[in-house]
CSV table of C-alpha atoms in Angstrom, one decimal:
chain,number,residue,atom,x,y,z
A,20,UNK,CA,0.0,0.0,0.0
A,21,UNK,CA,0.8,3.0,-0.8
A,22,UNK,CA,2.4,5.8,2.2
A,23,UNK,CA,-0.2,8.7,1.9
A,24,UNK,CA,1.6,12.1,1.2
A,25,UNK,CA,-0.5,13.5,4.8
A,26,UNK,CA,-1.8,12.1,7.5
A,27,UNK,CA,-4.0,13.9,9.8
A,28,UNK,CA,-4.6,12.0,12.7
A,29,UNK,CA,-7.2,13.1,15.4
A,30,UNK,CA,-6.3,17.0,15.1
A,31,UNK,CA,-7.7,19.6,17.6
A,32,UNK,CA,-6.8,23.1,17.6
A,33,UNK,CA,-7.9,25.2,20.4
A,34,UNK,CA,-8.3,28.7,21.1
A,35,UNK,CA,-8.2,29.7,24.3
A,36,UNK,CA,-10.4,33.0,25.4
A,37,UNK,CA,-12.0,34.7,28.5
A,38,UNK,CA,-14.9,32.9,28.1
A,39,UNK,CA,-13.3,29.9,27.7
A,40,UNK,CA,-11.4,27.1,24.9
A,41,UNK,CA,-12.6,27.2,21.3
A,42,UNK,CA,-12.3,24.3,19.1
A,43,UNK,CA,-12.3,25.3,15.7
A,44,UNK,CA,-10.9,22.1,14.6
A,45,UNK,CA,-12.3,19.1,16.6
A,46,UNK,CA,-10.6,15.6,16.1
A,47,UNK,CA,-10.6,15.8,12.2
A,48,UNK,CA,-8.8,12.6,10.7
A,49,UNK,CA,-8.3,12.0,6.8
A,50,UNK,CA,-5.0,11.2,4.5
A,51,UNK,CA,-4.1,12.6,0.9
A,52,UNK,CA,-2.5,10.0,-1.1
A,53,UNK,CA,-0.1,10.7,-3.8
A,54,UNK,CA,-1.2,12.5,-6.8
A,55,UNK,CA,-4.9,12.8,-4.7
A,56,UNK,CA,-7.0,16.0,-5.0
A,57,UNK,CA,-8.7,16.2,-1.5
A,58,UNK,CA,-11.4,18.4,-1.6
A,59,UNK,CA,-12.8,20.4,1.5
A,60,UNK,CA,-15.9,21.7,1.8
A,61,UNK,CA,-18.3,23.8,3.7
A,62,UNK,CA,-19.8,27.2,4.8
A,63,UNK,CA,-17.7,30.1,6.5
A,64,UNK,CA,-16.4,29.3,9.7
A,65,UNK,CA,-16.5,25.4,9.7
A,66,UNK,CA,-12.6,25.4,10.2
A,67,UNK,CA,-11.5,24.3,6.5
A,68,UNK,CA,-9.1,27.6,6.4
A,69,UNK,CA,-7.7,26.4,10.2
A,70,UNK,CA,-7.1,23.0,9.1
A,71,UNK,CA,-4.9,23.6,6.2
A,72,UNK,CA,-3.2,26.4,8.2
A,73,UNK,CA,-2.7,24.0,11.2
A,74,UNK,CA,-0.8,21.6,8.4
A,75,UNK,CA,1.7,24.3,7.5
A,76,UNK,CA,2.3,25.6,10.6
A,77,UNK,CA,0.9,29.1,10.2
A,78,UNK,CA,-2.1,28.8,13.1
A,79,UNK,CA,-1.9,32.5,14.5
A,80,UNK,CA,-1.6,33.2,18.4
A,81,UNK,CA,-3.5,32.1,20.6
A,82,UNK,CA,-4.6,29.9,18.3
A,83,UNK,CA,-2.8,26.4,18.8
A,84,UNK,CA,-2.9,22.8,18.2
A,85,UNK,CA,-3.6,20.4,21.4
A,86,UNK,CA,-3.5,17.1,20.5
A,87,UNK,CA,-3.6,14.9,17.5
A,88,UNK,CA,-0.5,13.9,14.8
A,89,UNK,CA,0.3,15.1,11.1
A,90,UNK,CA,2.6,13.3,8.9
A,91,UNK,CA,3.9,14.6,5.6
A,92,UNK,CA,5.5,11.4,4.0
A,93,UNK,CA,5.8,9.1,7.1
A,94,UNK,CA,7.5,12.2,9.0
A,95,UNK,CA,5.5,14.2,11.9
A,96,UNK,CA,5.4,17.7,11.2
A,97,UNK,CA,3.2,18.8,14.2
A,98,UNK,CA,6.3,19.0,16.6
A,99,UNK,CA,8.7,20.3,14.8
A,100,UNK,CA,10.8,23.4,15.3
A,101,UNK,CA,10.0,26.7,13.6
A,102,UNK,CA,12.9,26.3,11.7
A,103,UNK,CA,12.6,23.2,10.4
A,104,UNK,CA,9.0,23.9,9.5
A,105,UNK,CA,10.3,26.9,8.0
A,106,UNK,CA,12.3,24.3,5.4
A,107,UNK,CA,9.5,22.5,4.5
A,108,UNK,CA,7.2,25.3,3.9
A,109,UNK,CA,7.5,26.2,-0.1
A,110,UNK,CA,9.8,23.1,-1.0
A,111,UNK,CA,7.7,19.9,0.4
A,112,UNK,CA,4.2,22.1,1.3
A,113,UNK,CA,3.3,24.8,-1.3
A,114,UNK,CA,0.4,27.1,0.0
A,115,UNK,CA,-2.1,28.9,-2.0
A,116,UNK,CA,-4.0,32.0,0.1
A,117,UNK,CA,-6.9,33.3,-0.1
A,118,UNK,CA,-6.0,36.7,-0.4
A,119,UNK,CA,-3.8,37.8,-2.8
A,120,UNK,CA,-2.8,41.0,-2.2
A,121,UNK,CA,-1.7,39.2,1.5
A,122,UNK,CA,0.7,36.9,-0.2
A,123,UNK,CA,2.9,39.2,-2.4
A,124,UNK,CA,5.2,41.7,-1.6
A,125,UNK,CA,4.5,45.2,-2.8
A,126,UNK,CA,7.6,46.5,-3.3
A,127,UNK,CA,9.3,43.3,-5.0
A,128,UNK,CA,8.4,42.3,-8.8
A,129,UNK,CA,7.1,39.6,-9.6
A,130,UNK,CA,10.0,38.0,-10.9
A,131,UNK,CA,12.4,38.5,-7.4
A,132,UNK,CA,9.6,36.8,-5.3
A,133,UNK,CA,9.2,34.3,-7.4
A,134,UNK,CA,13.2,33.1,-8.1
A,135,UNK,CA,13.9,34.0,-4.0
A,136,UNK,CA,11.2,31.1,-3.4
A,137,UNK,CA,12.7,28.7,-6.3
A,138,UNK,CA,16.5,29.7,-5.0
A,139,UNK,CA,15.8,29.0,-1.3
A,140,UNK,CA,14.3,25.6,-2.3
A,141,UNK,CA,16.6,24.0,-5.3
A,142,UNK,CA,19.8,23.9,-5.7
A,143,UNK,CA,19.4,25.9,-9.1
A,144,UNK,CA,21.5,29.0,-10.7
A,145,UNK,CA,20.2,32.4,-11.3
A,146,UNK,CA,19.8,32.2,-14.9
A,147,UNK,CA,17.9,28.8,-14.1
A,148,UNK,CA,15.8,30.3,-11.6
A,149,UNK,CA,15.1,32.8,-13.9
A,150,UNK,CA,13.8,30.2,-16.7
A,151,UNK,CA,11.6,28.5,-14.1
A,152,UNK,CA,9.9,31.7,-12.3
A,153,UNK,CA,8.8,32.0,-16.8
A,154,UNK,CA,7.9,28.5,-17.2
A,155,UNK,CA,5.6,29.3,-13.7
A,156,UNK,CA,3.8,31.9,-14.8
A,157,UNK,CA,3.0,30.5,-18.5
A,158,UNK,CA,1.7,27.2,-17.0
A,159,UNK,CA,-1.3,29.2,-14.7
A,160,UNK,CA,-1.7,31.5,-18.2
A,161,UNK,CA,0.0,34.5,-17.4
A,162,UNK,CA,0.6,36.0,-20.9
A,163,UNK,CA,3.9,37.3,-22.3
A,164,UNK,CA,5.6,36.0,-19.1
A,165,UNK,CA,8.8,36.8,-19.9
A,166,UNK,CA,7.6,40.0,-20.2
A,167,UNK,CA,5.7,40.6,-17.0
A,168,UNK,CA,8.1,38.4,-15.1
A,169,UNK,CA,9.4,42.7,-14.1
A,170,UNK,CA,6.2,43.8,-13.2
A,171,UNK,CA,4.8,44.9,-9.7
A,172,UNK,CA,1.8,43.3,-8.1
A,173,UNK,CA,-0.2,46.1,-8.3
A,174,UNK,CA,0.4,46.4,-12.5
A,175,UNK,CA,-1.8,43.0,-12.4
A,176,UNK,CA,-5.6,42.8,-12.1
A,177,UNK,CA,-6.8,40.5,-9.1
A,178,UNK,CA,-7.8,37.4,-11.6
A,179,UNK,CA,-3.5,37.5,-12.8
A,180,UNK,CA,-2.6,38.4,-9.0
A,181,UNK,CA,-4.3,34.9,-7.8
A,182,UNK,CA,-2.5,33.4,-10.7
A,183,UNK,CA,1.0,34.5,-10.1
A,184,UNK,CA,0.3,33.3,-6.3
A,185,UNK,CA,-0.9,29.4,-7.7
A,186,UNK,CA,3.0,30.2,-9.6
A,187,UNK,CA,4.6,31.3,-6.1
A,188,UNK,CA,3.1,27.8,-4.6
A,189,UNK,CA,4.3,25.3,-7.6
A,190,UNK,CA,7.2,26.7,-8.5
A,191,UNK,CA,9.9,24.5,-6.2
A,192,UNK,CA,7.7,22.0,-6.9
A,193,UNK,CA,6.4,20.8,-3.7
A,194,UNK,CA,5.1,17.6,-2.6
A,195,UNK,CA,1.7,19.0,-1.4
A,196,UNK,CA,-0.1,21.7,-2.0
A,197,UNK,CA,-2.3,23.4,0.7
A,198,UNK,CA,-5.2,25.5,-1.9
A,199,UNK,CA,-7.5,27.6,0.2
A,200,UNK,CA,-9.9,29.1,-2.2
A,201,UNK,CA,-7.5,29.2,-5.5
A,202,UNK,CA,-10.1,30.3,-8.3
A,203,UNK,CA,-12.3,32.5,-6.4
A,204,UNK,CA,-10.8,35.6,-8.0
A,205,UNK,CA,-11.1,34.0,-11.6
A,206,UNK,CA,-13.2,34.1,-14.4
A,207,UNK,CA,-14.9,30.7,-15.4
A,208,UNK,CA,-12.6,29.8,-18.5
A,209,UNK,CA,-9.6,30.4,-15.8
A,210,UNK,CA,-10.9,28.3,-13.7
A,211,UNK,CA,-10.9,25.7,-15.6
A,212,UNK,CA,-7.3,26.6,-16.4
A,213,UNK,CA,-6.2,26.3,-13.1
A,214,UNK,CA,-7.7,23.2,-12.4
A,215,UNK,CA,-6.4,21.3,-15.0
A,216,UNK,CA,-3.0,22.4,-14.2
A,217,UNK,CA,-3.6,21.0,-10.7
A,218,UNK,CA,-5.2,17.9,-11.9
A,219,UNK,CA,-2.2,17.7,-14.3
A,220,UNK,CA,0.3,18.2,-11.7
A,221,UNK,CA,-1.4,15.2,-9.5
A,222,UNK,CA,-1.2,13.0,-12.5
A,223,UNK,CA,2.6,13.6,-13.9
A,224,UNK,CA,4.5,14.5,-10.5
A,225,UNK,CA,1.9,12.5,-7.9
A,226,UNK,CA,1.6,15.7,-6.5
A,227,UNK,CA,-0.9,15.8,-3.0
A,228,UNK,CA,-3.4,18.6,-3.4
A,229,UNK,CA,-6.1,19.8,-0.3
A,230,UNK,CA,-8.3,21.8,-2.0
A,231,UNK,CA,-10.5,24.6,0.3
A,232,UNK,CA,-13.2,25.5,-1.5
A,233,UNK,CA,-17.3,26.9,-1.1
A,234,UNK,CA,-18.0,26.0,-5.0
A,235,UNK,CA,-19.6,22.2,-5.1
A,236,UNK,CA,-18.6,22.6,-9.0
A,237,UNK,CA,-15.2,23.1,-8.6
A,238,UNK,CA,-15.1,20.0,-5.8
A,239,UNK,CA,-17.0,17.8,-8.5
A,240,UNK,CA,-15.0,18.5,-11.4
A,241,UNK,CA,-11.3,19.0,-9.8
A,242,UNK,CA,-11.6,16.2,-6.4
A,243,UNK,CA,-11.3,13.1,-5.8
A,244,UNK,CA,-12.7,12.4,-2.3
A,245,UNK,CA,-14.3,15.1,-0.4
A,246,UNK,CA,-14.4,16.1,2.9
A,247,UNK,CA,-17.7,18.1,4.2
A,248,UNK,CA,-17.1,19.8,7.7
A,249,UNK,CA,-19.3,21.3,10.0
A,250,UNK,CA,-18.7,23.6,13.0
A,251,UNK,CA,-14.8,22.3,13.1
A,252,UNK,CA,-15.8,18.5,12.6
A,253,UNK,CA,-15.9,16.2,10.0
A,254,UNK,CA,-19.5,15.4,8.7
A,255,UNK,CA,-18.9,13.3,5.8
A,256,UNK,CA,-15.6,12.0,3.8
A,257,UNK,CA,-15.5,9.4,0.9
A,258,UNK,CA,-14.8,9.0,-3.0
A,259,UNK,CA,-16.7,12.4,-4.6
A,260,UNK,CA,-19.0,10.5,-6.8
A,261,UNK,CA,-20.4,8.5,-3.7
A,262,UNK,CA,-21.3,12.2,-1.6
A,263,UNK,CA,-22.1,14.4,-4.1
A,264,UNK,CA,-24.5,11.4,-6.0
A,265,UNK,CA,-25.5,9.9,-3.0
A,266,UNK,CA,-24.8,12.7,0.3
A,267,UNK,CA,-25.6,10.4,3.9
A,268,UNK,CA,-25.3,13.2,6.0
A,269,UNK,CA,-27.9,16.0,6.2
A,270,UNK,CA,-25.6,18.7,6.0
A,271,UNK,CA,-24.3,17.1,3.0
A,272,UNK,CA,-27.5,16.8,1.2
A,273,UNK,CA,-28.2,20.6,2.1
A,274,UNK,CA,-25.2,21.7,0.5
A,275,UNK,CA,-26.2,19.6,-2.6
A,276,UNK,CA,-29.7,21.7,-2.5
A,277,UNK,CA,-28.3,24.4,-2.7
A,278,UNK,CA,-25.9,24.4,-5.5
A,279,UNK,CA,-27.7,25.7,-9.0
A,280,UNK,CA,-28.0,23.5,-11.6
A,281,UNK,CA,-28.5,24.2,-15.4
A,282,UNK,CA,-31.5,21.6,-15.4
A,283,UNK,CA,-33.5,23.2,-12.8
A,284,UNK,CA,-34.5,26.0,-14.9
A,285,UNK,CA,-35.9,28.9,-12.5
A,286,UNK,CA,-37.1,26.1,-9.6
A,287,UNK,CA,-36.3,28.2,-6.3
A,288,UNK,CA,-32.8,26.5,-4.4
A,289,UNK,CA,-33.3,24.2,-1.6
A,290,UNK,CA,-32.2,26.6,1.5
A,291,UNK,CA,-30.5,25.2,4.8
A,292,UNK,CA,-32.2,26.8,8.0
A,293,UNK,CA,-30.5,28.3,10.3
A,294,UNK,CA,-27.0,29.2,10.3
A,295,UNK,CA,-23.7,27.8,12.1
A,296,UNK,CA,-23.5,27.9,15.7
A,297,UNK,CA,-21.0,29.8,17.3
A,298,UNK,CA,-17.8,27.7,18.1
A,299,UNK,CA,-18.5,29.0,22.2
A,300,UNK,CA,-22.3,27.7,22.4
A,301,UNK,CA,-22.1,24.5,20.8
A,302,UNK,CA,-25.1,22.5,21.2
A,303,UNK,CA,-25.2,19.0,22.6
A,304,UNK,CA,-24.6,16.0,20.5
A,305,UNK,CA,-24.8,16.5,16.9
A,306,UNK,CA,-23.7,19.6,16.2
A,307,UNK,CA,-26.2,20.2,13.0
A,308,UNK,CA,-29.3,18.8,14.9
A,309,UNK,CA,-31.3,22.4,15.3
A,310,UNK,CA,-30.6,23.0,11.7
A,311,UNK,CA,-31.4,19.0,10.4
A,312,UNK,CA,-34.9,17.9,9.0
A,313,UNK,CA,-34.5,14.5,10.1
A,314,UNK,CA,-32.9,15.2,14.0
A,315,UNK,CA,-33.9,12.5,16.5
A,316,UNK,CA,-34.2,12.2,20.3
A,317,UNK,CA,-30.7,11.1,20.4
A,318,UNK,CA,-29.0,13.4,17.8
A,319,UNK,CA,-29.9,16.2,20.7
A,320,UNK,CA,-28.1,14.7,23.6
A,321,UNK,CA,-25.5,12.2,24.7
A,322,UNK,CA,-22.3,12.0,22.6
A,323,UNK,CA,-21.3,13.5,19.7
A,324,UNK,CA,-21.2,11.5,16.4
A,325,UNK,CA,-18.2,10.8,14.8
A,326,UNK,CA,-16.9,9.1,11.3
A,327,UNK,CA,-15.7,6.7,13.4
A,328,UNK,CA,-18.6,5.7,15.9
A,329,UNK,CA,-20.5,5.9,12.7
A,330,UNK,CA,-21.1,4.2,9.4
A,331,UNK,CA,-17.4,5.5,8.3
A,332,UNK,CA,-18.3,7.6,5.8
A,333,UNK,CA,-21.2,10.3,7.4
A,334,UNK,CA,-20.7,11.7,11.2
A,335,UNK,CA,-24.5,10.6,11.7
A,336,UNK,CA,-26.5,8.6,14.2
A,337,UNK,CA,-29.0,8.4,10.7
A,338,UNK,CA,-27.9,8.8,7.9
A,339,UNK,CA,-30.0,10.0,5.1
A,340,UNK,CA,-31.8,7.1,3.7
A,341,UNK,CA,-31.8,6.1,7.4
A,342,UNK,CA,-33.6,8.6,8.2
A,343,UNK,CA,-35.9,9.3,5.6
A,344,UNK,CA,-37.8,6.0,6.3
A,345,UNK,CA,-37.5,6.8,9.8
A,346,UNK,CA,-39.6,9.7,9.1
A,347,UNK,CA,-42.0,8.9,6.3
């Protein structure tokens, strides 16, 4: 069998405040194999963004990881020394932010960000580095490259800033790539673009890639499994086909309500009710219950389901079908 490229094993990250400890990541457990496109999904605040931060090491004060294990190839990361996390960071993990503006320097062109990041990481010449920082920006479809490779930041439109940051992540070709909302700034045709690149990469260079994302579309056409969270926990994690066809957890289904579809004409979108709890006034048991169609006696007390105490795949005492009959 094949060693995944990360292991996440029972994480939990904790925040602690005046008013208590915060979990926004509550033993969450899944592994990317090689050339894998994980895919995680879910509304604001569920703790995709802290997870892939807690991998990488870049959880901000107070913010801080409590217990649980991550291993990039076989080695755990969790406990390692700023410095040595500070190696990996760019060569073996390659991270994609949200916000571009955040992730490149103002005052450096393009070009000197981008061959600091490959010369730091490979053992390369100038002229080399040069030649790569190009071959970067032409592969996410940065035009006249060689041209622009001199440009400032702020002489690029937000669409070619995300771009040049997706460049800044591959360039010293790393052995996963952390992608927290990478087309969200890009028109539809670059979109696709940029997921075929990543899909590319996965395939040619087995490339791990855990994809953060709020567009069900992008999950389905660019992931392979998928991983649904909810209020910092996992709700549901297999093979894409299998949720998105066929969601078991409610939350799951919800989602799948409400993403648009080009068949359902002007039918009006299936609407979850409620919104997220707040991560200090959790309520007992399932997280999701005031919010779920199909909640139960014990979904509202006692403990608090897990993949594992569950079916595996859906974080439910009953599961959708389950619990459709239950009700009908």
């Amino acid at each position: 069998m094949t060693e995944p490229i990360l292991s996440v094993r029972d994480l939990v990250v904790e925040i602690p405040t005046r008013h208590g400890i915060l979990r926004p990541v509550d033993q969450v457990n899944y592994e990317i194999a090689p050339g894998e496109i994980l895919g995680v999904v879910g509304e604001s605040g569920a703790g995709k963004s802290m997870t892939g931060n807690a991998v990488i090491g870049l959880l901000d004060r107070p913010a801080k990881i409590s217990s649980g294990e991550i291993y990039l190839k076989g080695q755990r990361i969790d406990q390692l020394p700023i410095t040595q996390m500070r190696k990996l960071r760019g060569k073996e993990i390659g991270m994609v932010f949200q916000d571009p503006l955040t992730s490149l320097n103002p005052l450096l062109r393009i070009g000197e960000q981008l061959t600091e990041t490959i010369s730091a990481h490979l053992d390369v010449s100038n002229r080399e580095a040069e030649e790569r920082a190009i071959l970067a920006l032409e592969e996410v479809g940065i035009p006249a490259a060689r041209d622009r490779i001199d440009s400032y930041p702020h002489e690029f439109s937000g669409g070619m800033r995300q771009r040049v940051v997706i460049a800044l992540a591959l360039c010293a070709e790393p052995s996963l790539i952390i992608a927290d909302e990478p087309t969200t700034a890009l028109d539809v045709s670059v979109q696709a673009q940029i997921i075929a690149l990543l899909k590319r990469l996965c395939r040619e260079k087995g490339t791990g890639v855990m994809l953060v994302t709020h567009d069900m579309g992008v999950i389905a056409e660019a992931a392979d499994r998928v991983a649904v969270m909810y209020a910092g926990r996992l709700a549901e994690l297999g093979p894409v086909r299998e949720v998105l066809g066929a969601p078991r957890h409610p939350y799951t289904e919800g989602l799948m309500g409400s993403t648009p579809l080009a068949s359902q004409g002007k039918e009006r979108l299936h609407q979850i009710p409620g919104a997220m709890p707040r991560l200090g006034s959790l309520p007992d048991g399932c997280a999701f219950h005031p919010r779920c169609p199909y909640t139960q006696d014990r979904c509202q007390a006692g403990d608090t389901p897990r993949l594992k105490t569950c079916d595996g795949r859906a974080a439910c005492w009953f599961p959708v079908n389950t619990a459709q009959q239950g009700v009908a």
